Coordinates of C-alpha atoms in Angstrom, one line a residue:
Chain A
X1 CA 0.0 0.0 0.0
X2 CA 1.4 3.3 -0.9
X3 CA 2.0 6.4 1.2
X4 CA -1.4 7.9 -1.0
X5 CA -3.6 5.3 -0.5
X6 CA -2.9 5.1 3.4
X7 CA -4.2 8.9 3.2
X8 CA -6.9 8.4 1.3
X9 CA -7.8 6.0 3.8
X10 CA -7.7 8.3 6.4
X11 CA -9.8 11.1 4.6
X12 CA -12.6 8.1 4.1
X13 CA -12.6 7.0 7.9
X14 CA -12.4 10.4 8.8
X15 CA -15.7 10.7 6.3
X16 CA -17.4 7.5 7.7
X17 CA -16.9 8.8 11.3
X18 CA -18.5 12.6 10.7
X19 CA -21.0 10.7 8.3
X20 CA -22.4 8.7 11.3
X21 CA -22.2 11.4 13.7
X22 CA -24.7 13.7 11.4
X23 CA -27.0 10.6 11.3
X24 CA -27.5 10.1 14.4
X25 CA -28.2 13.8 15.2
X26 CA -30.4 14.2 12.9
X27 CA -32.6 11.0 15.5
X28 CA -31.5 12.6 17.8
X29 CA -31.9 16.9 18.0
X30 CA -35.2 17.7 18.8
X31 CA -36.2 21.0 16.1
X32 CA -36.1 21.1 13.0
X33 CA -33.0 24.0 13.0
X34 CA -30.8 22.1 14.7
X35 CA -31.3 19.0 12.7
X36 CA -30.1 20.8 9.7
X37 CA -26.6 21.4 11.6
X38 CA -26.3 17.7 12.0
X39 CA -27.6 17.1 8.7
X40 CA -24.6 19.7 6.8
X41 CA -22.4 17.9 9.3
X42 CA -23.3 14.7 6.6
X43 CA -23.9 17.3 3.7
X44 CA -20.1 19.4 3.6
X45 CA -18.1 17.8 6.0
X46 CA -18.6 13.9 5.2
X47 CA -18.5 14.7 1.2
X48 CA -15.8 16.7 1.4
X49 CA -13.9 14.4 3.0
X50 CA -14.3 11.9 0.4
X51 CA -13.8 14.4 -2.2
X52 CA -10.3 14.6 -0.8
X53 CA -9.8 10.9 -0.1
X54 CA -10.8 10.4 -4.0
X55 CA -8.4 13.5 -5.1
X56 CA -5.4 11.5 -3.5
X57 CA -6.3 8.3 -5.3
X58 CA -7.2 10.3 -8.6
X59 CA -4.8 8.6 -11.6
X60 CA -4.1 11.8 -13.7
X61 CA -4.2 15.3 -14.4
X62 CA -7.7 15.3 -16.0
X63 CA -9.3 13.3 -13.5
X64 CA -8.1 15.6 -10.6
X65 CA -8.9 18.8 -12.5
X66 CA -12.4 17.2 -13.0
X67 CA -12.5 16.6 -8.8
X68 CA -11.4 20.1 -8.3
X69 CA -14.6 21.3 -10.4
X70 CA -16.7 19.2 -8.6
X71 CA -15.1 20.7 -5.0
X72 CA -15.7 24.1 -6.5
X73 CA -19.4 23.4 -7.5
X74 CA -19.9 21.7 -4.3
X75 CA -19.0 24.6 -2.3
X76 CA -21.7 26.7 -3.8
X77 CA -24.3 24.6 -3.7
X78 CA -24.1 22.3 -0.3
X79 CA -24.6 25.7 1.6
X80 CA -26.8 27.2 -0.8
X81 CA -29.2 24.3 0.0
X82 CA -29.7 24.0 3.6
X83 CA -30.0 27.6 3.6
X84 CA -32.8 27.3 1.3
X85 CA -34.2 24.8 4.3
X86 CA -33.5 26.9 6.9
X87 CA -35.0 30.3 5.4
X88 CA -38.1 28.3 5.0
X89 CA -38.5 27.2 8.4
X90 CA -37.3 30.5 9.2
X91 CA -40.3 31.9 7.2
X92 CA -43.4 29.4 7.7
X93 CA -44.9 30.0 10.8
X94 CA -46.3 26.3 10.9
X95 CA -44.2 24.7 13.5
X96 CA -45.0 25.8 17.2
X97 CA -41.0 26.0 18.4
X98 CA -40.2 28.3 15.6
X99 CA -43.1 30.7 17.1
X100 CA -41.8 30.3 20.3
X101 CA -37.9 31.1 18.9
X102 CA -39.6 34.5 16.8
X103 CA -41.0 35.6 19.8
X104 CA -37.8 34.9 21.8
X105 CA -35.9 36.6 19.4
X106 CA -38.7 39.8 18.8
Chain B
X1 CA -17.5 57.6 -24.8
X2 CA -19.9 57.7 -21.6
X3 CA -18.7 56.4 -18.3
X4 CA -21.8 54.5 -18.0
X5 CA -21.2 52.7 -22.0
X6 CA -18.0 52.5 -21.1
X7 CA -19.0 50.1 -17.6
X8 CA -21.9 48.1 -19.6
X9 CA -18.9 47.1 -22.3
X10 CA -16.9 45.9 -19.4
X11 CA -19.5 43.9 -17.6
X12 CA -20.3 42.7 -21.0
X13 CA -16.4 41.5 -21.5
X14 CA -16.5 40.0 -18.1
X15 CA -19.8 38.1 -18.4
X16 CA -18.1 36.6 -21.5
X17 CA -15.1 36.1 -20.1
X18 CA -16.3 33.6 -17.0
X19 CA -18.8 32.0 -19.6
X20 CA -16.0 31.3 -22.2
X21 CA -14.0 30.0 -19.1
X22 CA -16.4 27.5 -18.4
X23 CA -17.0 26.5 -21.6
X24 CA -13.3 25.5 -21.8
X25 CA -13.4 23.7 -18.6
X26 CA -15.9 21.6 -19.2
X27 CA -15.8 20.3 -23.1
X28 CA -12.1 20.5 -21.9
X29 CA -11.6 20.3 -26.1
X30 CA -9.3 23.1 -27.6
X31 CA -10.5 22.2 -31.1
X32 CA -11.3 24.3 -33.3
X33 CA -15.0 23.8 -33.7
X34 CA -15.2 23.7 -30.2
X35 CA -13.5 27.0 -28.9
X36 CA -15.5 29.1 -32.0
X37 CA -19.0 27.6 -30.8
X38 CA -18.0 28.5 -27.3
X39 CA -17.7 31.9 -28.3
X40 CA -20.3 32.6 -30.3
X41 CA -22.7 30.6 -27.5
X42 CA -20.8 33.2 -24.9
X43 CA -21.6 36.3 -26.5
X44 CA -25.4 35.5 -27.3
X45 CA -25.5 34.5 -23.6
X46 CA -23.4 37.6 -22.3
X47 CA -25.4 39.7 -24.4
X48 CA -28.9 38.9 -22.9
X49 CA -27.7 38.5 -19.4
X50 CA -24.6 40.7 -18.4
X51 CA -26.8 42.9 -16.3
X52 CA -28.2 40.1 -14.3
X53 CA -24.8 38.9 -14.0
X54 CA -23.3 41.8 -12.7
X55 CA -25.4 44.9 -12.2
X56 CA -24.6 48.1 -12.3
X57 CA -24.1 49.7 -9.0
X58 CA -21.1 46.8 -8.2
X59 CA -19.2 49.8 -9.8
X60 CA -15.8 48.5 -8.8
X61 CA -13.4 45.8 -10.3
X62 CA -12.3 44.8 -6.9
X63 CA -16.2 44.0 -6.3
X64 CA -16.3 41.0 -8.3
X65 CA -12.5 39.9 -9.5
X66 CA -11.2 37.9 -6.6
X67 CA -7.5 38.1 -5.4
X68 CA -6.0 34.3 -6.2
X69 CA -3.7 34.5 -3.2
X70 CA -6.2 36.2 -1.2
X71 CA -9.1 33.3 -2.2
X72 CA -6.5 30.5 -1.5
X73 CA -5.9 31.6 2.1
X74 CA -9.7 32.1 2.9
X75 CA -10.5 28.4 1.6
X76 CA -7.6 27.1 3.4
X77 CA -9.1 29.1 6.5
X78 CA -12.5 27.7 5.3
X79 CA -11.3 24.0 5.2
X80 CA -9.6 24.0 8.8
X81 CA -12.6 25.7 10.2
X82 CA -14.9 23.1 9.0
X83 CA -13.4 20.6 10.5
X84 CA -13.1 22.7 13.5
X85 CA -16.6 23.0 14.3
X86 CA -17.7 19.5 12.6
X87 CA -15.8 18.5 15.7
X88 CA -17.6 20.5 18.1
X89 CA -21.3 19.4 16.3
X90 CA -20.0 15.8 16.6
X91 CA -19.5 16.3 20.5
X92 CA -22.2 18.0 21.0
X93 CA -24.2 15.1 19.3
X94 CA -23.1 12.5 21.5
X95 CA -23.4 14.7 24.7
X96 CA -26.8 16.5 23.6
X97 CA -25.1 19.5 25.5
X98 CA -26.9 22.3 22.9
X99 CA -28.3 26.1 23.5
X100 CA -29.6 26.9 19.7
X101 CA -30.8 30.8 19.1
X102 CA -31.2 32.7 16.4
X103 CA -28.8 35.9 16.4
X104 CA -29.2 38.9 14.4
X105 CA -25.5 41.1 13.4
X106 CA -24.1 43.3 10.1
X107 CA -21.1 43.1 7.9
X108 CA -18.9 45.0 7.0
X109 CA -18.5 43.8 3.6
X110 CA -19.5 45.9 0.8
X111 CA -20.1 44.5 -2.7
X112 CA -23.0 41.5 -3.2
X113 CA -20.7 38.5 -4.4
X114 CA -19.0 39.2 -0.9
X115 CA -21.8 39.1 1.3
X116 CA -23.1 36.3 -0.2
X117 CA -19.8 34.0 0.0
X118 CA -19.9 35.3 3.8
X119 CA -23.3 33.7 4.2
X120 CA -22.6 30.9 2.6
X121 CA -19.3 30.5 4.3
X122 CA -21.3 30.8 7.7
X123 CA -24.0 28.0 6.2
X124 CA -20.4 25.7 5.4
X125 CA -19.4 25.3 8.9
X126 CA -21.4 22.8 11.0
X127 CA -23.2 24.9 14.2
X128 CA -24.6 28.1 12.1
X129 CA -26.9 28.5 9.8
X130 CA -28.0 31.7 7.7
X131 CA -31.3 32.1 7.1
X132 CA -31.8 35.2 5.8
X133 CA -29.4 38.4 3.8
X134 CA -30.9 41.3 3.6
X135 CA -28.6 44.1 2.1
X136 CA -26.0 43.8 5.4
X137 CA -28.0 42.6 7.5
X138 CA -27.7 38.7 8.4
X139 CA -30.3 36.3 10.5
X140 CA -28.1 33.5 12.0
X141 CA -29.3 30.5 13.7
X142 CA -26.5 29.5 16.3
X143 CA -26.2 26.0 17.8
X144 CA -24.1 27.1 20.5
X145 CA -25.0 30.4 21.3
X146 CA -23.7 32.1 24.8
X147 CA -24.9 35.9 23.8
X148 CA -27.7 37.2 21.9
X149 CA -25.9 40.5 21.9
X150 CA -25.2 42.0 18.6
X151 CA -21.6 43.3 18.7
X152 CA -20.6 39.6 20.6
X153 CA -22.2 37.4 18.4
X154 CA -20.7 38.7 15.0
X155 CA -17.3 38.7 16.7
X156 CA -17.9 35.2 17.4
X157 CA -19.3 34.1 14.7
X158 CA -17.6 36.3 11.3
X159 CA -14.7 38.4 12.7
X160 CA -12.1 35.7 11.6
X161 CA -13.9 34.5 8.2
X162 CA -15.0 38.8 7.7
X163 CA -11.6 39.7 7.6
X164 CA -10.3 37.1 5.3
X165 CA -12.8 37.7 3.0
X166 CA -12.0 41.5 3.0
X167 CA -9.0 40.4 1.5
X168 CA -10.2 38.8 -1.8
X169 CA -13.6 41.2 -2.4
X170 CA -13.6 44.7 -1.0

């Protein structure tokens, strides 16, 4: 086993271990705010891990260059979505604990 | 020639530049036929959308043409500080320790692109969440809030990632 694939290795566990952590918080967090937290923990930092894990085994140039675009459109669009989420909570007035957080905050 | 003509042929060359850019990097195909159908698909889409784009009171080149070095240090920045807090969220999963509240501060940050990577950049880390951007004014929700106070919680929350980011967009 090379020196890059013993890396890559590490990115993935380290992926694995964030990726279980946002599962289980998304059981286990109680409103719906706080389980989009534990949900980008699985959305940026579990993907992104593997992203690098998979830029460290990439073969060549072109393949890597291709990774690196899909980092770059990744980072626009992973935060761009659970904001989405959130501003929608944020703006329905369905739920009874995001009344009670409006009037906290107001 | 105006100043204003003179700004609307610049966003136009701009608009066309980032499209043509893209083009390239994804046919990733420097024939011909490819490059001269990139162009001509460039400048019909520039034409009809430059002002979308980039509108017209972003009247600075610094507003929307990054700084590499600049960008490079704020995604290394970025990088460690999502792992950072990914940490935290991860404890505070297993411990169920948590004091979420929403918190309400400005920027300082004066052109659109860069108020909107700030957002986003807040969104990226694990433990705050933007739920609204409106003009300078951000609506956070904080997952392990200690102050409601305004001055506190942006110096918590952006000072760091506010000050790289003045670096790269004005």
């Amino acid at each position: 086993m090379s020196i890059r694939e013993i890396f890559a290795l590490i990115c993935f566990l380290i992926a694995i271990i964030f990726g279980l952590g946002g599962i289980i918080g998304l059981f286990r967090f109680r409103d719906p705010y706080s389980r989009l937290h534990a949900g980008s923990l699985c959305g940026t930092t579990c993907a992104l891990s593997t992203f690098f894990g998979l830029l460290l085994l990439s073969s060549s140039i072109g393949m890597a260059t291709r990774i690196v675009v899909i980092i770059v459109f990744f980072l626009i669009s992973a935060p761009t979505g659970s904001s989405i989420v959130g501003r929608f909570i944020w703006e329905s007035n369905d739920t009874e604990q995001t009344k009670k957080k409006k009037e906290q905050v107001l | 020639m105006e100043i204003r003509s003179k700004w609307k042929l610049l966003r136009f060359f701009f608009t066309n530049l980032f499209l043509f850019a893209v083009w390239v990097l994804f046919t990733a195909d420097l024939s011909a036929f490819s490059l001269l159908a990139g162009i001509l698909g460039s400048l019909l889409i520039s034409a009809l959308t430059y002002d979308i784009f980039l509108s017209e009171h972003q009247a600075n080149l610094r507003f929307f043409l990054p700084s590499f070095w600049g960008l490079f240090k704020f995604l290394l920045f970025m990088f460690l500080e999502l792992y950072k807090s990914s940490f935290q969220v991860l404890v505070a999963v297993i411990t169920g320790k948590t004091n979420p509240r929403i918190v309400h501060f400005r920027t300082r940050l004066r052109s659109d692109l860069a108020r909107a990577t700030l957002s986003n950049a807040i969104t990226f880390t694990p433990g705050t969440l933007t739920l609204d951007l409106n003009d300078d004014h951000l609506t956070v929700h904080w997952l392990f809030c200690n102050t409601t106070h305004t001055k506190a919680a942006g110096i918590a929350i952006k000072e760091k990632m506010e000050k790289q980011l003045g670096h790269v967009w004005l």
